[in-house]
mmCIF file with all atom_site columns, C-alpha atoms in Angstrom:
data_model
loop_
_atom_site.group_PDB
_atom_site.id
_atom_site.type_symbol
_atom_site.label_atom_id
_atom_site.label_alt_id
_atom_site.label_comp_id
_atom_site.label_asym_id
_atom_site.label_entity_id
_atom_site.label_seq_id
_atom_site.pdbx_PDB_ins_code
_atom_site.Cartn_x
_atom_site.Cartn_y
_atom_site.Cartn_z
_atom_site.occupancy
_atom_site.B_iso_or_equiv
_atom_site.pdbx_formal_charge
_atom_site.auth_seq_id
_atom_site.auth_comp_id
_atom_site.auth_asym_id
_atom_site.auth_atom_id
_atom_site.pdbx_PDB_model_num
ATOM 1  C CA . UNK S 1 1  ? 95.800  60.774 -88.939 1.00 0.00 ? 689 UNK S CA 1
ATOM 2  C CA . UNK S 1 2  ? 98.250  63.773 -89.058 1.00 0.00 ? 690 UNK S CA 1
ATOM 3  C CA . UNK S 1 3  ? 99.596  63.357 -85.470 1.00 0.00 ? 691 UNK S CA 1
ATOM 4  C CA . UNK S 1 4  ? 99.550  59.518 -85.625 1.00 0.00 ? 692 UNK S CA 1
ATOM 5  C CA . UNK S 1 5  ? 102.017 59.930 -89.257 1.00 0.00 ? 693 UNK S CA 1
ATOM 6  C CA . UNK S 1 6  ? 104.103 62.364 -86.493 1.00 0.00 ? 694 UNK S CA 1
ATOM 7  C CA . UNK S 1 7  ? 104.083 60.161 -83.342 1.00 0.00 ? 695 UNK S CA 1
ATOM 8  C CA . UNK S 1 8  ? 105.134 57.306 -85.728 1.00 0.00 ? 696 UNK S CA 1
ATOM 9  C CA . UNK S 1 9  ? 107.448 59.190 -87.499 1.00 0.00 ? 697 UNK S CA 1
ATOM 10 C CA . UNK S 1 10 ? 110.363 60.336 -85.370 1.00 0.00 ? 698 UNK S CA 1
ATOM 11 C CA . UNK S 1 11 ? 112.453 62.593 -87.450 1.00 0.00 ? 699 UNK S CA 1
ATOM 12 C CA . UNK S 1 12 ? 109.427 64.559 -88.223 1.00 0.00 ? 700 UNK S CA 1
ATOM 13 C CA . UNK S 1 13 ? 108.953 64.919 -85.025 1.00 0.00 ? 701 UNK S CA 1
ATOM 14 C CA . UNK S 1 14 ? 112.321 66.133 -83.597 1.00 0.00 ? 702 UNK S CA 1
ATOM 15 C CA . UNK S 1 15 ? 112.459 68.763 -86.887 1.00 0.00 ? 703 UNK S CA 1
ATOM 16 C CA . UNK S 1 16 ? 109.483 69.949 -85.723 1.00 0.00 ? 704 UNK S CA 1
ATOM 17 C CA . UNK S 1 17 ? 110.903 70.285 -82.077 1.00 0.00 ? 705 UNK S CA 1
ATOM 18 C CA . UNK S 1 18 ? 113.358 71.916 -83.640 1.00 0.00 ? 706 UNK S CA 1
ATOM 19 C CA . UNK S 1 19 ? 111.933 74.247 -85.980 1.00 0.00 ? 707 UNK S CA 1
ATOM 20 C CA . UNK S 1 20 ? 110.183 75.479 -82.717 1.00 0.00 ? 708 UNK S CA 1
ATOM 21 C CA . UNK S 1 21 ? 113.498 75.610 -80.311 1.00 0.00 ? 709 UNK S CA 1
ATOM 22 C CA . UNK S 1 22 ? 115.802 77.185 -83.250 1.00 0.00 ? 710 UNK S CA 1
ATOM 23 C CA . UNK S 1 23 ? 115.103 80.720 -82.404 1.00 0.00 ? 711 UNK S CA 1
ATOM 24 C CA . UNK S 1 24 ? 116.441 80.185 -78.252 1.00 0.00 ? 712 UNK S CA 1
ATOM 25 C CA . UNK S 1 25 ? 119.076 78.196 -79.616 1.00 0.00 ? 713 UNK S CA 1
ATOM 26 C CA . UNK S 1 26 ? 119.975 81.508 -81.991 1.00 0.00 ? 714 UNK S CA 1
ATOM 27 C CA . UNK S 1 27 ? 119.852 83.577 -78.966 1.00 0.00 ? 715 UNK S CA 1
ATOM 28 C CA . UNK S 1 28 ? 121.733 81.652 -76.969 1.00 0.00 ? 716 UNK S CA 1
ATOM 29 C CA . UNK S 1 29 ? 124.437 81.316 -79.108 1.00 0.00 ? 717 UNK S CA 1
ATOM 30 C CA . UNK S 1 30 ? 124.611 84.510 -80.060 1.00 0.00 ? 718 UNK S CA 1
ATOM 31 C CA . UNK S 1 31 ? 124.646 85.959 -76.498 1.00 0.00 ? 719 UNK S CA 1
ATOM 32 C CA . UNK S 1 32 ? 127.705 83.253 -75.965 1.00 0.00 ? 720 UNK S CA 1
ATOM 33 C CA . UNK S 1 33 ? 129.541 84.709 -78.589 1.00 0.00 ? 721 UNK S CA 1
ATOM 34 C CA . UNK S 1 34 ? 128.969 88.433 -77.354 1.00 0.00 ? 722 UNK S CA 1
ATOM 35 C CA . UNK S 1 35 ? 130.275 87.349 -74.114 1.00 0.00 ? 723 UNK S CA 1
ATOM 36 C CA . UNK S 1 36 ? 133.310 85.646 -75.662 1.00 0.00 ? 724 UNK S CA 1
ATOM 37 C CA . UNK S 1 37 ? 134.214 88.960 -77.524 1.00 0.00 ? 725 UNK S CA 1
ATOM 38 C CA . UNK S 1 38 ? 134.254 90.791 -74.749 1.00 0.00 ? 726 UNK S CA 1
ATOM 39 C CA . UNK S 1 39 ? 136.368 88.770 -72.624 1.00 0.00 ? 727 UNK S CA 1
ATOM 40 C CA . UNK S 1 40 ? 138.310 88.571 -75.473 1.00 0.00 ? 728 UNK S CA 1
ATOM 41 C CA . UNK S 1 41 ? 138.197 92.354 -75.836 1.00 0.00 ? 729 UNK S CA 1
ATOM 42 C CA . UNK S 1 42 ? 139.277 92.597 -72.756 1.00 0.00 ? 730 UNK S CA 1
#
């Protein structure tokens, strides 16, 4: 019943997707933005 309510509910199921995929997304920005300091540093 659970995963029918989240197969027939999509914004459930892309907050779920991205409850799971926040943390790379964090990373990844973060190393972007190291990388932009330095070049800026430099």
């Amino acid at each position: 019943m659970e995963k029918s309510f989240l197969f027939s509910n999509p914004l459930m199921t892309i907050l779920l997707h991205f409850r799971w995929l926040l943390p790379l997304y964090l990373q990844v920005f973060c190393t972007v933005i190291n990388l932009s300091k330095r070049l800026l540093c430099l």
